[in-house]
Short mmCIF file of C-alpha atoms in Angstrom, two decimals:
data_model
loop_
_atom_site.label_atom_id
_atom_site.label_comp_id
_atom_site.label_asym_id
_atom_site.label_seq_id
_atom_site.Cartn_x
_atom_site.Cartn_y
_atom_site.Cartn_z
CA MET A 1 10.53 -4.13 33.77
CA GLY A 2 13.40 -2.24 32.15
CA ILE A 3 14.82 -3.49 28.86
CA VAL A 4 18.59 -3.72 29.36
CA TYR A 5 19.34 -5.43 26.05
CA PHE A 6 17.37 -5.48 22.82
CA PRO A 7 18.65 -6.75 19.44
CA GLU A 8 19.09 -4.44 16.47
CA PRO A 9 16.74 -5.42 13.61
CA TYR A 10 18.68 -6.88 10.68
CA PRO A 11 17.92 -5.77 7.09
CA ASP A 12 14.56 -7.15 5.89
CA GLU A 13 13.96 -8.88 9.25
CA LEU A 14 10.45 -9.54 10.57
CA ILE A 15 9.64 -8.01 13.97
CA PHE A 16 8.64 -11.54 15.04
CA SER A 17 12.23 -12.59 14.33
CA VAL A 18 13.65 -9.71 16.40
CA LEU A 19 11.47 -10.71 19.37
CA ALA A 20 12.43 -14.38 18.94
CA ARG A 21 16.12 -13.50 19.03
CA TYR A 22 15.53 -11.37 22.14
CA TYR A 23 13.81 -14.35 23.80
CA VAL A 24 16.66 -16.75 23.03
CA HIS A 25 19.51 -14.32 23.78
CA SER A 26 18.01 -13.16 27.10
CA GLY A 27 18.04 -16.66 28.58
CA TYR A 28 14.41 -16.89 29.74
CA PRO A 29 13.71 -20.30 31.31
CA ALA A 30 10.34 -20.52 29.50
CA TYR A 31 8.37 -18.69 26.81
CA THR A 32 5.65 -17.68 29.30
CA PHE A 33 8.03 -15.44 31.23
CA CYS A 34 9.22 -13.73 28.05
CA ALA A 35 5.64 -13.24 26.80
CA GLU A 36 4.72 -11.59 30.08
CA ASP A 37 7.55 -9.07 29.61
CA ILE A 38 6.93 -8.42 25.90
CA PHE A 39 3.20 -8.44 25.19
CA ALA A 40 0.32 -6.49 26.73
CA ASP A 41 -1.50 -9.84 26.90
CA LYS A 42 0.86 -12.70 27.76
CA LYS A 43 -1.63 -15.23 26.31
CA VAL A 44 -1.59 -13.68 22.83
CA ARG A 45 -0.25 -15.75 19.93
CA PRO A 46 2.73 -13.90 18.38
CA ASP A 47 1.91 -12.61 14.89
CA MET A 48 4.67 -13.88 12.62
CA GLU A 49 4.00 -11.52 9.70
CA PHE A 50 2.88 -8.34 11.47
CA LEU A 51 2.96 -7.45 15.18
CA ASN A 52 1.01 -7.66 18.42
CA VAL A 53 0.20 -5.11 21.13
CA MET A 54 3.44 -4.81 23.09
CA ARG A 55 4.29 -3.38 26.47
CA LEU A 56 5.40 0.25 26.44
CA GLU A 57 8.97 -0.63 27.49
CA VAL A 58 9.37 -3.02 24.55
CA LEU A 59 7.86 -0.52 22.14
CA GLU A 60 10.28 2.13 23.36
CA ALA A 61 13.21 -0.28 22.90
CA LEU A 62 12.12 -1.05 19.34
CA CYS A 63 11.55 2.61 18.47
CA LYS A 64 15.01 3.53 19.77
CA LYS A 65 16.40 1.38 16.96
CA LYS A 66 14.00 2.62 14.26
CA PRO A 67 10.86 4.82 14.14
CA MET A 68 7.56 2.96 14.36
CA ALA A 69 6.57 3.91 10.81
CA GLU A 70 9.80 2.39 9.49
CA LEU A 71 9.27 -0.77 11.56
CA VAL A 72 5.83 -1.22 9.99
CA GLU A 73 6.99 -0.58 6.42
CA LYS A 74 10.40 -2.30 6.52
CA HIS A 75 9.95 -5.05 9.13
CA THR A 76 6.43 -6.43 8.58
CA MET A 77 4.61 -7.80 5.54
CA PHE A 78 2.52 -4.60 5.32
CA PRO A 79 3.94 -3.39 1.94
CA TYR A 80 3.21 -6.74 0.27
CA TYR A 81 -0.47 -6.71 1.17
CA ALA A 82 -1.13 -2.95 1.09
CA ARG A 83 0.81 -1.46 -1.84
CA PHE A 84 -2.01 -1.68 -4.39
CA LEU A 85 -4.96 -1.02 -2.07
CA PRO A 86 -7.08 2.11 -2.65
CA CYS A 87 -5.41 5.09 -0.98
CA GLU A 88 -7.89 5.51 1.87
CA ARG A 89 -7.97 1.81 2.71
CA ARG A 90 -4.15 1.62 2.52
CA ASN A 91 -3.79 4.42 5.06
CA LYS A 92 -6.41 2.94 7.38
CA ALA A 93 -4.52 -0.36 7.34
CA PHE A 94 -1.28 1.46 8.15
CA GLU A 95 -2.89 3.32 11.03
CA ALA A 96 -4.37 0.10 12.43
CA LEU A 97 -1.01 -1.65 12.27
CA TYR A 98 0.83 1.38 13.62
CA ASN A 99 -1.57 1.48 16.57
CA MET A 100 -1.30 -2.30 16.97
CA SER A 101 -5.06 -2.85 16.64
CA GLY A 102 -6.63 -5.92 15.06
CA ASP A 103 -8.45 -4.03 12.28
CA TYR A 104 -5.60 -4.35 9.76
CA ASN A 105 -6.42 -8.01 9.07
CA ASN A 106 -9.73 -6.98 7.48
CA LEU A 107 -8.17 -4.14 5.48
CA LEU A 108 -5.11 -5.79 3.92
CA ALA A 109 -5.30 -7.90 0.74
CA VAL A 110 -4.09 -11.11 2.40
CA PRO A 111 -5.09 -14.18 0.32
CA LYS A 112 -6.98 -16.86 2.19
CA GLN A 113 -5.33 -20.20 2.70
CA LYS A 114 -6.85 -23.07 0.77
CA ASN A 115 -8.51 -25.83 2.73
CA GLY A 116 -5.97 -28.10 4.39
CA GLU A 117 -2.98 -26.09 3.12
CA LYS A 118 -0.35 -25.44 5.76
CA LYS A 119 1.76 -22.31 5.74
CA TYR A 120 5.26 -22.19 7.22
CA LEU A 121 7.91 -19.55 7.71
CA ARG A 122 10.35 -20.05 4.84
CA TYR A 123 14.06 -19.52 4.31
CA CYS A 124 16.66 -19.51 1.56
CA PRO A 125 19.65 -21.81 2.26
CA MET A 126 22.06 -19.37 0.61
CA CYS A 127 20.72 -16.43 2.65
CA VAL A 128 21.14 -18.57 5.79
CA GLU A 129 24.83 -19.08 5.02
CA GLU A 130 25.36 -15.38 4.28
CA ASP A 131 23.54 -14.34 7.48
CA ARG A 132 25.68 -16.65 9.59
CA GLN A 133 28.86 -15.23 8.06
CA LEU A 134 27.76 -11.61 8.51
CA TYR A 135 25.86 -11.72 11.80
CA GLY A 136 26.72 -15.05 13.40
CA GLU A 137 23.11 -16.26 13.12
CA SER A 138 20.30 -16.57 10.59
CA TYR A 139 16.97 -14.75 10.89
CA TRP A 140 13.51 -14.64 9.32
CA HIS A 141 13.51 -12.52 6.15
CA ARG A 142 10.32 -10.75 5.05
CA SER A 143 11.10 -11.32 1.38
CA HIS A 144 11.02 -15.09 1.93
CA GLN A 145 7.40 -14.93 3.14
CA MET A 146 5.81 -13.31 0.04
CA ALA A 147 2.70 -15.34 -0.79
CA GLY A 148 2.89 -16.88 -4.28
CA VAL A 149 6.69 -16.49 -4.56
CA ARG A 150 8.56 -19.80 -4.25
CA ILE A 151 12.00 -18.42 -5.15
CA CYS A 152 14.48 -16.32 -3.20
CA PRO A 153 14.41 -12.95 -5.00
CA VAL A 154 18.15 -12.50 -4.34
CA HIS A 155 19.66 -15.93 -5.13
CA GLY A 156 17.04 -17.47 -7.43
CA CYS A 157 16.92 -20.77 -5.53
CA ARG A 158 13.85 -22.43 -4.08
CA LEU A 159 12.63 -21.33 -0.65
CA LEU A 160 12.34 -24.13 1.91
CA ASN A 161 9.71 -24.62 4.60
CA SER A 162 10.92 -24.45 8.18
CA SER A 163 9.30 -26.26 11.09
CA ALA A 164 7.65 -22.98 12.22
CA ILE A 165 4.02 -23.18 11.13
CA ILE A 166 1.94 -20.03 10.58
CA SER A 167 -1.40 -21.05 12.04
CA GLY A 168 -4.02 -19.79 14.46
CA LYS A 169 -4.01 -23.27 16.01
CA ALA A 170 -0.27 -23.40 16.76
CA SER A 171 0.89 -23.01 20.35
CA PRO A 172 2.10 -19.49 21.20
CA ASN A 173 5.87 -19.29 20.92
CA LEU A 174 8.79 -17.25 19.62
CA ILE A 175 10.94 -19.37 17.30
CA THR A 176 14.22 -18.21 15.79
CA ALA A 177 15.32 -19.23 12.31
CA GLU A 178 18.28 -21.08 13.84
CA GLN A 179 15.85 -23.28 15.80
CA ALA A 180 13.51 -24.06 12.89
CA ILE A 181 15.79 -24.62 9.87
CA LYS A 182 15.50 -28.25 8.73
CA GLU A 183 17.58 -28.70 5.56
CA MET A 184 19.93 -26.80 3.27
CA ASP A 185 19.21 -28.16 -0.23
CA ILE A 186 19.79 -25.66 -3.03
CA ILE A 187 17.34 -26.14 -5.91
CA TYR A 188 16.98 -23.78 -8.87
CA GLU A 189 13.77 -23.25 -10.87
CA ASN A 190 13.05 -22.06 -14.43
CA GLU A 191 14.30 -18.69 -15.63
CA VAL A 192 10.89 -16.98 -15.88
CA GLU A 193 10.05 -17.85 -12.29
CA ILE A 194 13.42 -16.53 -11.13
CA GLN A 195 12.86 -13.26 -13.04
CA LEU A 196 9.37 -12.89 -11.57
CA ALA A 197 10.63 -13.51 -8.02
CA GLU A 198 13.28 -10.82 -8.49
CA TYR A 199 10.68 -8.41 -9.92
CA VAL A 200 8.22 -8.99 -7.06
CA GLY A 201 11.01 -8.74 -4.48
CA LYS A 202 12.17 -5.34 -5.76
CA VAL A 203 8.60 -4.04 -5.78
CA PHE A 204 8.13 -5.29 -2.21
CA GLN A 205 11.33 -3.59 -0.99
CA SER A 206 10.59 -0.26 -2.72
CA ASP A 207 9.43 2.70 -0.64
CA MET A 208 5.67 3.28 -0.60
CA ASP A 209 3.89 6.51 -1.49
CA MET A 210 1.05 6.39 1.04
CA LYS A 211 -0.75 9.32 -0.61
CA ASN A 212 -0.74 8.00 -4.18
CA PRO A 213 -4.43 7.98 -5.28
CA VAL A 214 -3.94 6.13 -8.60
CA ALA A 215 -5.89 2.86 -8.88
CA VAL A 216 -3.74 -0.04 -10.07
CA GLY A 217 -6.33 -1.25 -12.61
CA GLN A 218 -6.43 2.11 -14.38
CA PHE A 219 -2.64 2.31 -14.30
CA LEU A 220 -2.19 -1.14 -15.91
CA HIS A 221 -4.80 -0.22 -18.53
CA SER A 222 -2.93 2.99 -19.38
CA GLN A 223 0.33 1.05 -19.83
CA MET A 224 -1.20 -0.98 -22.68
CA ALA A 225 -1.66 2.13 -24.84
CA GLY A 226 -0.52 1.46 -28.37
CA THR A 227 -0.46 -2.33 -27.95
CA GLU A 228 -2.65 -4.98 -29.51
CA TYR A 229 -4.32 -5.48 -26.15
CA LEU A 230 -6.27 -2.21 -26.48
CA SER A 231 -8.57 -0.98 -29.22
CA ALA A 232 -7.28 1.85 -31.39
CA ARG A 233 -9.16 4.41 -29.30
CA GLY A 234 -8.12 2.73 -26.06
CA GLU A 235 -11.60 2.08 -24.74
CA GLN A 236 -11.83 -1.67 -25.14
CA ARG A 237 -9.41 -4.26 -23.79
CA ASN A 238 -8.78 -7.33 -25.91
CA ILE A 239 -8.72 -9.37 -22.74
CA GLN A 240 -8.82 -12.74 -24.48
CA LYS A 241 -5.70 -11.92 -26.52
CA LEU A 242 -3.98 -10.60 -23.39
CA TYR A 243 -4.89 -13.74 -21.43
CA ASP A 244 -3.75 -16.12 -24.16
CA ASP A 245 -0.34 -14.43 -24.48
CA PHE A 246 -0.04 -14.14 -20.70
CA MET A 247 -0.56 -17.89 -20.23
CA VAL A 248 2.04 -18.70 -22.91
CA PHE A 249 4.54 -16.33 -21.27
CA TYR A 250 4.04 -18.00 -17.87
CA LYS A 251 3.59 -21.56 -19.12
CA ASP A 252 6.37 -22.84 -16.80
CA LEU A 253 4.99 -21.17 -13.66
CA SER A 254 3.26 -24.31 -12.31
CA LEU A 255 -0.20 -22.72 -12.16
CA GLN A 256 0.88 -20.03 -9.71
CA GLY A 257 -0.94 -16.72 -9.43
CA LEU A 258 -3.36 -15.81 -12.22
CA THR A 259 -4.64 -18.83 -14.14
CA GLU A 260 -8.15 -17.84 -15.28
CA LEU A 261 -9.32 -15.11 -17.65
CA TRP A 262 -11.85 -13.76 -15.11
CA GLN A 263 -9.04 -13.34 -12.58
CA VAL A 264 -7.04 -11.18 -15.00
CA GLN A 265 -10.13 -9.10 -15.72
CA LYS A 266 -10.70 -8.50 -12.01
CA VAL A 267 -7.19 -7.09 -11.60
CA PHE A 268 -7.96 -4.47 -14.26
CA ASN A 269 -11.30 -3.74 -12.57
CA ASN A 270 -9.59 -3.22 -9.15
CA TYR A 271 -11.26 -6.21 -7.49
CA ARG A 272 -8.06 -8.26 -7.11
CA LEU A 273 -5.25 -6.33 -5.42
CA ASN A 274 -2.78 -9.12 -4.74
CA CYS A 275 0.82 -7.89 -5.13
CA PHE A 276 2.02 -11.10 -6.79
CA GLU A 277 -0.77 -11.03 -9.39
CA VAL A 278 -0.30 -7.32 -10.15
CA CYS A 279 3.42 -7.92 -10.60
CA GLN A 280 2.71 -10.86 -12.94
CA ILE A 281 0.77 -8.58 -15.28
CA ALA A 282 3.23 -5.69 -14.90
CA MET A 283 6.27 -7.83 -15.75
CA PHE A 284 4.42 -9.35 -18.72
CA LEU A 285 3.72 -5.81 -19.99
CA ASN A 286 7.39 -4.79 -19.45
CA ILE A 287 6.48 -2.08 -16.95
CA PRO A 288 9.63 -0.83 -15.15
CA ILE A 289 9.63 -1.46 -11.39
CA GLU A 290 10.18 2.22 -10.62
CA LYS A 291 7.11 3.11 -12.68
CA LEU A 292 4.93 0.47 -11.00
CA CYS A 293 5.97 1.65 -7.53
CA ASN A 294 5.19 5.29 -8.38
CA MET A 295 2.04 4.91 -10.47
CA GLU A 296 0.98 7.90 -12.53
CA LEU A 297 -1.70 8.23 -15.19
CA PRO A 298 -0.78 10.01 -18.43
CA ASP A 299 -1.82 13.64 -18.81
CA ARG A 300 -3.83 12.72 -21.89
CA THR A 301 -5.66 9.42 -22.37
CA GLN A 302 -5.39 7.26 -25.47
CA GLU A 303 -8.97 8.26 -26.32
CA GLN A 304 -8.06 11.97 -26.34
CA ILE A 305 -4.94 11.37 -28.44
CA PHE A 306 -6.92 9.23 -30.90
CA ASP A 307 -9.71 11.80 -31.19
CA ASP A 308 -7.23 14.59 -31.88
CA LYS A 309 -5.56 12.52 -34.63
CA VAL A 310 -8.91 11.85 -36.30
CA LYS A 311 -9.88 15.53 -36.26
CA GLU A 312 -6.46 16.66 -37.48
CA LEU A 313 -6.43 14.18 -40.39
CA HIS A 314 -9.96 15.22 -41.31
CA ARG A 315 -8.92 18.88 -41.32
CA GLN A 316 -6.12 17.89 -43.70
CA GLY A 317 -8.80 16.68 -46.12
CA LEU A 318 -8.71 12.91 -45.56
CA LYS A 319 -12.00 11.04 -45.76
CA TYR A 320 -13.18 8.93 -42.84
CA PRO A 321 -12.59 5.54 -44.54
CA GLU A 322 -8.98 6.54 -45.26
CA ILE A 323 -8.52 7.81 -41.69
CA ALA A 324 -9.91 4.55 -40.30
CA LYS A 325 -7.48 2.56 -42.44
CA ARG A 326 -4.52 4.71 -41.45
CA LEU A 327 -5.33 4.47 -37.71
CA ASN A 328 -6.26 0.80 -37.93
CA ALA A 329 -9.69 1.57 -36.47
CA SER A 330 -13.32 0.98 -37.35
CA TYR A 331 -15.07 3.42 -39.65
CA ASN A 332 -18.01 3.33 -37.22
CA VAL A 333 -15.74 4.75 -34.53
CA VAL A 334 -13.78 7.23 -36.66
CA LYS A 335 -16.74 9.01 -38.26
CA PRO A 336 -18.62 9.85 -35.02
CA VAL A 337 -15.37 11.03 -33.45
CA GLY A 338 -14.65 13.32 -36.38
CA ALA A 339 -18.21 14.63 -36.35
CA GLY A 340 -18.07 15.25 -32.60
CA SER A 341 -20.96 12.89 -31.95
CA TYR A 342 -19.18 9.85 -30.54
CA GLY A 343 -21.39 8.19 -27.95
CA LYS A 344 -24.51 9.93 -29.26
CA TYR A 345 -24.80 7.98 -32.49
CA SER A 346 -24.46 4.30 -33.26
CA TYR A 347 -24.02 3.11 -36.85
CA GLY A 348 -25.48 6.37 -38.11
CA LYS A 349 -28.68 6.18 -36.05
CA LYS A 350 -29.21 8.68 -33.28
CA VAL A 351 -29.83 7.29 -29.83
CA TYR A 352 -32.07 9.66 -27.87
CA GLN A 353 -31.55 10.05 -24.18
CA LYS A 354 -34.39 9.53 -21.75
CA GLY A 355 -36.17 12.57 -20.37
CA GLY A 356 -35.46 14.02 -16.96
CA ALA A 357 -32.71 16.07 -15.44
CA LYS A 358 -29.79 16.82 -17.72
CA PRO A 359 -26.43 15.32 -16.68
CA LYS A 360 -24.21 17.74 -14.75
CA ASP A 361 -20.91 19.01 -16.07
CA TRP A 362 -18.76 17.55 -13.30
CA GLU A 363 -15.48 18.76 -14.85
CA ARG A 364 -16.70 22.37 -14.64
CA ILE A 365 -18.11 21.88 -11.12
CA ASP A 366 -14.80 20.29 -10.06
CA ARG A 367 -12.77 23.26 -11.35
CA GLU A 368 -15.10 25.85 -9.81
CA SER A 369 -15.21 24.07 -6.43
CA LEU A 370 -11.44 23.68 -6.11
CA PRO A 371 -10.78 27.14 -4.53
CA LEU A 372 -13.49 26.46 -1.91
CA VAL A 373 -12.01 23.05 -1.13
CA LYS A 374 -8.49 24.51 -0.82
CA ALA A 375 -9.76 27.16 1.62
CA THR A 376 -11.63 24.53 3.66
CA VAL A 377 -8.56 22.28 3.80
CA LYS A 378 -6.46 25.21 5.03
CA GLN A 379 -9.08 26.02 7.67
CA LEU A 380 -9.10 22.43 8.94
CA TRP A 381 -5.33 21.98 8.85
CA SER A 382 -4.27 24.94 10.94
CA SER A 383 -5.56 28.03 12.70
CA GLU A 384 -3.61 30.43 14.89
CA ASP A 385 -5.60 29.81 18.07
CA GLU A 386 -8.05 27.01 17.32
CA ARG A 387 -7.30 23.32 17.73
CA PRO A 388 -6.18 21.70 14.43
CA HIS A 389 -8.37 19.08 12.78
CA ARG A 390 -7.67 16.09 10.55
CA VAL A 391 -8.34 16.73 6.88
CA THR A 392 -10.71 14.05 5.54
CA LYS A 393 -13.14 13.86 2.66
CA PHE A 394 -16.00 13.56 5.15
CA ALA A 395 -14.93 16.68 7.08
CA VAL A 396 -14.56 18.77 3.91
CA CYS A 397 -17.94 17.64 2.55
CA LYS A 398 -19.61 18.40 5.88
CA ILE A 399 -18.27 21.97 6.03
CA LEU A 400 -19.17 22.70 2.39
CA GLY A 401 -22.57 21.01 2.64
CA PHE A 402 -21.71 18.43 -0.03
CA PRO A 403 -23.21 14.91 -0.03
CA ASP A 404 -20.82 12.34 1.49
CA LYS A 405 -19.66 10.87 -1.85
CA ARG A 406 -19.54 14.13 -3.84
CA LEU A 407 -15.73 14.29 -4.00
CA GLU A 408 -15.64 10.93 -5.81
CA LEU A 409 -17.07 12.80 -8.82
CA MET A 410 -14.55 15.64 -8.50
CA PRO A 411 -10.97 14.33 -8.95
CA LEU A 412 -9.24 17.73 -8.65
CA CYS A 413 -10.92 18.43 -5.31
CA LYS A 414 -10.44 14.86 -4.11
CA ASN A 415 -6.69 14.94 -4.84
CA GLU A 416 -6.38 18.25 -2.98
CA VAL A 417 -7.86 16.60 0.13
CA LEU A 418 -5.64 13.51 -0.26
CA LYS A 419 -2.52 15.70 -0.23
CA TYR A 420 -3.19 16.37 3.45
CA GLN A 421 -4.06 12.81 4.43
CA GLU A 422 -2.18 11.75 7.55
CA SER A 423 -2.07 8.98 10.11
CA GLN A 424 -3.48 9.35 13.60
CA GLU A 425 0.05 9.66 14.99
CA GLN A 426 0.92 12.44 12.55
CA TYR A 427 -2.21 14.30 13.64
CA TRP A 428 -1.36 13.81 17.32
CA ALA A 429 2.07 15.34 16.64
CA ARG A 430 0.46 18.46 15.13
CA GLU A 431 -2.01 18.60 18.00
CA MET A 432 0.84 18.35 20.51
CA VAL A 433 2.63 21.33 18.90
CA TRP A 434 -0.59 23.36 19.14
CA ALA A 435 -1.27 22.37 22.77
CA VAL A 436 2.23 23.17 24.02
CA GLY A 437 2.19 26.48 22.15
CA LYS A 438 -1.20 27.42 23.62
CA ILE A 439 -0.14 26.54 27.19
CA GLN A 440 3.05 28.60 26.90
CA LYS A 441 1.23 31.53 25.24
CA GLU A 442 -1.26 31.66 28.13
CA GLY A 443 1.57 31.61 30.68
CA LYS A 444 0.50 28.39 32.35
CA ASN A 445 2.82 25.75 33.78
CA LEU A 446 3.69 23.19 31.12
CA ASN A 447 2.83 19.78 32.55
CA TRP A 448 1.18 16.62 31.31
CA LYS A 449 -2.15 17.46 33.00
CA GLN A 450 -2.47 20.67 30.98
CA VAL A 451 -1.64 18.84 27.73
CA ARG A 452 -4.12 16.06 28.58
CA ILE A 453 -6.93 18.58 29.24
CA LEU A 454 -6.41 20.22 25.84
CA THR A 455 -5.88 17.09 23.74
CA ASN A 456 -7.53 14.23 25.66
CA MET A 457 -4.40 12.29 24.68
CA ARG A 458 -3.02 9.36 26.67
CA LYS A 459 0.71 9.03 27.29
CA ILE A 460 0.93 5.98 25.04
CA ASN A 461 -0.57 8.14 22.25
CA ALA A 462 2.03 10.81 22.87
CA MET A 463 4.82 8.22 22.83
CA SER A 464 3.66 6.89 19.47
CA CYS A 465 3.69 10.34 17.87
CA LEU A 466 7.24 11.23 18.97
CA PRO A 467 8.91 10.19 15.66
CA TYR A 468 6.61 12.60 13.76
CA LEU A 469 6.92 15.32 16.41
CA LYS A 470 10.70 15.24 15.97
CA VAL A 471 10.23 16.07 12.28
CA ILE A 472 7.78 18.98 12.59
CA ALA A 473 8.67 20.56 15.95
CA GLU A 474 11.55 22.74 17.08
CA PRO A 475 14.19 20.78 19.05
CA VAL A 476 13.36 22.77 22.22
CA LEU A 477 9.67 21.87 22.01
CA TYR A 478 10.46 18.23 21.26
CA ASP A 479 12.74 18.02 24.32
CA LYS A 480 10.01 19.56 26.48
CA VAL A 481 7.46 16.95 25.39
CA GLN A 482 9.96 14.15 25.97
CA ALA A 483 10.53 15.48 29.49
CA LEU A 484 6.78 15.40 30.17
CA LEU A 485 6.65 11.70 29.25
#
């Protein structure tokens, strides 16, 4: 089958919506015939929020409009459920979705539906009117499907349920927004909910830094520095005070999102990674959207700043009780800090450590190991004649003879490895450059069989890496690979 016509994805449109419009516009007599042309398995149930394994012709038609990576990030719900995942898990989820495998469902932070609760594709009546004026038809917006958000982030009015149900029990079908819209009532909610919807929507639409290693819990903790929600030294969170103020701030939110103290605590401990809940806390703490979407930890922690102040004031001749009063801290914290014994003494009594091996100085080991890690990363990444390898924590540890989890104790080395983290498709692109270069250098005929022997790559793999190959390869090489496919 050759795809003669394929619709251009609209801004913020779900891939499901693009396929539904293709189905309706192409005039198929029944869904079964369309499914046979679109999906690798015609019996599959179309995924409304993400995507299914599609036939190569359809994938090519989609990727002619936009690269696959952009389709995943800008036309599925991936950013909503992956933004605050740990870096490695976030990239695995992206790779799974990029490769159209089923693993992403177990990797993304998708909240489970409550018993008996039905979930529908939603729409904003004002967006529907604007879409019809601009494009002649409405479509399914991603930003209307954000779990926990009941308000259109653009217009501030309530989102309405369509007749299109999101369920594993629903009959397979492709339904356009025009077919499923039921009513057009415009209802506005309270101001705080409108502000939160706008905040969450802007976070959702922001570009993602796939290599950012900062954990969201640590970032939120760092943003409370100097507030009444952290102790003077910054070690202890006054979680009860935070929770009480949080609940007052969101008193009109109709019990949406975080409602229990233990839930708030779990966000800070990196056990709850729901975008809506993270945004609730971030907006309450007045964290700018740009800062939340590009999380960075301060160069110096509140503990280090506090300790330096204590020592400086003591050098100026102030006594510990006066320092404690000035810094609004406990004398039992200030004195050990000034004496350089914080953590070793409690209330003036020394706490002896148990016998056995002395704890290792991981900061020193981290610094000393960094040159070795950099050299190993360079060796894995590229070599003049040898096949390139993917740079992973496991591969680096194996070469250096480190235990599997050693890099978790060495942040400098770990971050160096994460700089080179890449998707499978990005690696295939680098491998393709190497293979073509090797074949030409050896004077052999450049054909797909030679490339396949060197890389063990299937044509569908090569097709999926073309957007990345176009970025890293010379135009002549890129054209040669395209000709092979």
